[in-house]
Coordinates of C-alpha atoms in Angstrom, one line a residue:
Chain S
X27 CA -9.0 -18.7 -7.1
X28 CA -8.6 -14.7 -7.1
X29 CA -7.5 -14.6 -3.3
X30 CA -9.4 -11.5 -1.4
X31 CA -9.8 -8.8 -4.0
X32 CA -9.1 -5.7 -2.2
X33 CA -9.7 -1.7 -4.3
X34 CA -8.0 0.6 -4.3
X35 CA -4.6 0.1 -3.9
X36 CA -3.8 3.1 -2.5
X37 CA -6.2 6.2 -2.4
X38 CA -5.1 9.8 -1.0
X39 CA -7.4 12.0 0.5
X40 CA -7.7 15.9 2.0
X41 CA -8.8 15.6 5.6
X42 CA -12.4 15.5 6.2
X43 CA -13.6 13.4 2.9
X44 CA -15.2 10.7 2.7
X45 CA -13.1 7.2 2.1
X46 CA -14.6 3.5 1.3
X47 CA -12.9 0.4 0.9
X48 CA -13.9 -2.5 -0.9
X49 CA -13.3 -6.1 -0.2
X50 CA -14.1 -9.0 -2.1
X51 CA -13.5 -12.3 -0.1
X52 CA -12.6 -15.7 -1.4
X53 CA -16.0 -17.5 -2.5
X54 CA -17.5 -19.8 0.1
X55 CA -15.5 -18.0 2.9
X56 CA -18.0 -17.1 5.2
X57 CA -15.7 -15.0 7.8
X58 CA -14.1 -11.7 7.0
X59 CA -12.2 -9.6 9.0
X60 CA -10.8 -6.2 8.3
X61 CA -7.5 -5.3 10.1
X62 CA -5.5 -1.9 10.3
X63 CA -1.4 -1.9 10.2
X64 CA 0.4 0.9 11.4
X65 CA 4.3 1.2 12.0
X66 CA 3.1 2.0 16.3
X67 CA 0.2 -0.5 16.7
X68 CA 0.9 -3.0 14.5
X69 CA -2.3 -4.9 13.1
X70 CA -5.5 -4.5 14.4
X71 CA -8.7 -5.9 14.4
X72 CA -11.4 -3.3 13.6
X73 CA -14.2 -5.7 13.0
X74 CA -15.8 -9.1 11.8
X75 CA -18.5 -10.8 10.6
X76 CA -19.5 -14.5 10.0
X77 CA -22.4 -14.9 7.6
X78 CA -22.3 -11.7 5.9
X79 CA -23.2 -10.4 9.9
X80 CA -21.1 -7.5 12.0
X81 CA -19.7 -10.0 15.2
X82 CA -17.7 -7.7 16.9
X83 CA -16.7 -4.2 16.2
X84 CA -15.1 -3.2 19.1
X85 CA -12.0 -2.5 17.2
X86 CA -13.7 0.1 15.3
X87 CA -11.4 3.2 16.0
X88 CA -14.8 5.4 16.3
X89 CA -18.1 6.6 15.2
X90 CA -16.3 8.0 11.9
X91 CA -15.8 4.1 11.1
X92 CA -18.7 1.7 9.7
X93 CA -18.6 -1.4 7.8
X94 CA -20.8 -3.2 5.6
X95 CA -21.2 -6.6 4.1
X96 CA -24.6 -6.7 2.2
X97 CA -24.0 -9.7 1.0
X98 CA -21.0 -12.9 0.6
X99 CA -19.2 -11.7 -1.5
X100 CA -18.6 -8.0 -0.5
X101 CA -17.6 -5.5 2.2
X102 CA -17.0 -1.7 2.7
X103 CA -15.3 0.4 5.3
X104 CA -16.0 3.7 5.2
X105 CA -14.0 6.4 6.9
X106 CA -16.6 9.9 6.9
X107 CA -14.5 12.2 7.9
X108 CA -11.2 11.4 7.4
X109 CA -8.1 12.5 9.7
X110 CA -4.7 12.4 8.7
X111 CA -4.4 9.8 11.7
X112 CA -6.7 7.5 10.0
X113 CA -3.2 7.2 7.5
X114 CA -2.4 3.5 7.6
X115 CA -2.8 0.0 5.7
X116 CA -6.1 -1.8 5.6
X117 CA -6.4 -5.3 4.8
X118 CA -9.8 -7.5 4.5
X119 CA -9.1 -11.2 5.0
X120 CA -11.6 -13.9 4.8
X121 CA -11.5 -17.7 6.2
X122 CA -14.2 -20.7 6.1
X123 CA -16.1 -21.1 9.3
X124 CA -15.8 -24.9 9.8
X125 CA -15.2 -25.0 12.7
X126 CA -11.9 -26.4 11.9
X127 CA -8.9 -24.5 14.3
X128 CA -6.3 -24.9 11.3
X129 CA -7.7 -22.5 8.7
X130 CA -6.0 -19.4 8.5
X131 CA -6.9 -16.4 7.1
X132 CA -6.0 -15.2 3.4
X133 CA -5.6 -11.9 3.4
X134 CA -5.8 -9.0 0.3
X135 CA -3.0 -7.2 -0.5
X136 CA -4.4 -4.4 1.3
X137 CA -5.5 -0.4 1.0
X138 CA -2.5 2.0 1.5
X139 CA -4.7 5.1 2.9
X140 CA -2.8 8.3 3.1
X141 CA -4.9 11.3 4.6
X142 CA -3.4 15.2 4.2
Chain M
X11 CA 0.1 -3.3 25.5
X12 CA 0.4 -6.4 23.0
X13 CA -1.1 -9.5 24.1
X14 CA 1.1 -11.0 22.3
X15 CA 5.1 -10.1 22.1
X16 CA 7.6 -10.7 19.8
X17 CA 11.2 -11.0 20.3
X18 CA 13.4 -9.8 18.6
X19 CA 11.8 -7.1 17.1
X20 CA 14.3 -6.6 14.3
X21 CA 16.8 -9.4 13.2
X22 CA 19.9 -8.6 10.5
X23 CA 21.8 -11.9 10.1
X24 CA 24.2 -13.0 7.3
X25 CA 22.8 -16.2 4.8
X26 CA 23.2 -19.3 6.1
X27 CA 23.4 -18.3 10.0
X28 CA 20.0 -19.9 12.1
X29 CA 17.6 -18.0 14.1
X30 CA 15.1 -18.1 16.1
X31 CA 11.9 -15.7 16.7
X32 CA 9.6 -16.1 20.1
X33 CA 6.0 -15.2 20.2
X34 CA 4.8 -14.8 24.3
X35 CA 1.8 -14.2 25.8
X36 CA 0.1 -14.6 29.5
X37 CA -3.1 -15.7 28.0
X38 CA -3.8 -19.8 26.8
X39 CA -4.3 -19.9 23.0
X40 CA -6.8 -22.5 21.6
X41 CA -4.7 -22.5 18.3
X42 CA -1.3 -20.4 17.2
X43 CA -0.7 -19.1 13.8
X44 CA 2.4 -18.0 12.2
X45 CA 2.1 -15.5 9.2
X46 CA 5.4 -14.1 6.7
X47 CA 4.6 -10.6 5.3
X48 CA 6.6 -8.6 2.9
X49 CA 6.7 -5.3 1.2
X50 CA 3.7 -4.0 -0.2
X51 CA 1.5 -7.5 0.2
X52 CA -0.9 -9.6 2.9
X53 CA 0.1 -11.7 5.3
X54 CA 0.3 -15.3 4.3
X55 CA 0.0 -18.1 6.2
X56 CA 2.9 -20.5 7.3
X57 CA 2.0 -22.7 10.0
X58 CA -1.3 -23.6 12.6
X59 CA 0.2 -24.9 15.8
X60 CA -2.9 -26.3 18.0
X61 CA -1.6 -28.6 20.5
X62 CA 0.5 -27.9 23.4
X63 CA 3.9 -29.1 22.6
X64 CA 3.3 -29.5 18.7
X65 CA 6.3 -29.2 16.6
X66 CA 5.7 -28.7 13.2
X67 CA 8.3 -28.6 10.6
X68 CA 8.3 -26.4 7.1
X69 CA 10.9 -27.3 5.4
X70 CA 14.1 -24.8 6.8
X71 CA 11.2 -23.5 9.6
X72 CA 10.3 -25.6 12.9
X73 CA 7.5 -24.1 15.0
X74 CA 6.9 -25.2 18.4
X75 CA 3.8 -24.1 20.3
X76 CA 4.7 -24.3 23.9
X77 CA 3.2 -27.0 26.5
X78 CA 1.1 -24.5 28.0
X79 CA -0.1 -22.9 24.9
X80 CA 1.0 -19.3 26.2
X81 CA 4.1 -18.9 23.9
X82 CA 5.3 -20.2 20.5
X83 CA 8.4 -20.1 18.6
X84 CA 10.3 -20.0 15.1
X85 CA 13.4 -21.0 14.3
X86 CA 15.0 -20.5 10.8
X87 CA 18.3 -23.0 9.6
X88 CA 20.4 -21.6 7.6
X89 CA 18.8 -19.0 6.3
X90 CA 18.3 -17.3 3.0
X91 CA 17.4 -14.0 1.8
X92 CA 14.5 -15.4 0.6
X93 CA 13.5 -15.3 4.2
X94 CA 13.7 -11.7 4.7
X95 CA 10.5 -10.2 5.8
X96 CA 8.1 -9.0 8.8
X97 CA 7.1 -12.9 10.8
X98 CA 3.9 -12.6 12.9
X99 CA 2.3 -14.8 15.0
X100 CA -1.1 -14.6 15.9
X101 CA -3.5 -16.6 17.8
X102 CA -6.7 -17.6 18.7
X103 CA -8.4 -17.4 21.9
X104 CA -11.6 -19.1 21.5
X105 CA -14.0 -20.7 18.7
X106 CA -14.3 -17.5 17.5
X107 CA -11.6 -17.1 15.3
X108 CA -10.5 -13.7 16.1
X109 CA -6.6 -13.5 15.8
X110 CA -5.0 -11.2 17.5
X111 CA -1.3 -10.5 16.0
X112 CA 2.1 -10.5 17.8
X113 CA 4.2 -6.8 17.5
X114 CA 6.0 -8.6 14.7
X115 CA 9.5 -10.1 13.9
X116 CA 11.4 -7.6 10.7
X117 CA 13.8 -10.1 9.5
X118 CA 17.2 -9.2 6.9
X119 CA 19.2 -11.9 5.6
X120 CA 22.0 -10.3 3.7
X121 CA 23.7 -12.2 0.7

């Protein structure tokens, strides 16, 4: 088992490009869930979805956020434009939906975003 | 504000010393979750608390998930720098499985 697969590592951008994230989740985990850590806010949600659909994204900063999941095994976050405030670590975590209320989440070892 | 607060939110302690890390909330949590992050990786997972009361032990680590499912906490004996690192807990609301994450407990055990 891989764990979540998350690419790049780190990627630094010039305010106003265009970032995407990529997250590959744990086979036969059907949630994922992408989180933002920052030093102030800690981490938070931005969005989920169960079954490959978007659940809740009212974590989503704004309308320069979207995320993707076409299919099981693969998720984007895009970040068109990018602000220096957008600077921060994202992590994708996944986590079987059995209804069971002991699974955790694994989570990647995150995107280190650094906008200048 | 944090739904859920952690205390203390930075913790330097000598090896061998105990300690203990509280997780409090004023909302009822259907399940509790207690995560160990260090430099440069993921959280990872240490311990699901789901029933009021629950005490769970992990080696060196007892969680306790209070009777009224609002608060939780952590205690460390004797403790190791192996320890050191940021201790989150996080929990659940509903069947949803949406964790929301505690402010986070930086932890240094010095040799």
């Amino acid at each position: 088992d891989a764990g979540v697969i998350q690419s790049p590592r780190h990627e630094v951008t010039e305010m106003g490009q265009e970032v995407t994230l990529r997250c590959k989740p744990i086979s036969g985990h059907n949630s994922l869930f992408w989180y933002r850590q920052t030093m102030m806010r800690g981490l938070e949600l931005l969005i989920y979805f169960n079954n490959n659909v978007p659940i809740d994204d009212s974590g989503m900063p704004e309308d320069r956020f979207s995320a993707k999941m076409p299919n099981a095994s693969f998720s984007t976050l895009k970040i068109q434009p990018s602000e220096p405030r957008d600077s921060a670590v994202y992590f994708c975590a996944s986590r079987r939906r059995d209804g069971s209320r002991s699974a955790g989440y694994t989570f990647g070892s995150g995107t280190r975003l650094t906008v200048v | 504000t944090q739904l859920l607060e952690q205390s203390p939110q930075f913790l330097s302690i000598q090896e061998g010393e105990n300690l203990t890390v509280y997780c409090n909330s004023s909302s009822v949590f259907s399940s509790l979750q207690w995560y160990r992050q260090e430099p440069g990786e993921g959280p990872v997972l240490l311990v699901t608390v789901v029933t009021g009361g629950e005490v769970k032990k992990l080696k060196r680590l007892t969680f306790q998930f209070g009777d009224a499912r609002k608060d939780s906490s952590l205690h460390i004996t004797a403790a190791q720098p192996g320890d050191t690192g940021l201790y989150l807990c996080a929990g659940a609301m509903d069947s949803s499985y949406k964790l929301i994450f505690g402010s986070g407990t930086r932890l240094l055990v010095r040799p």
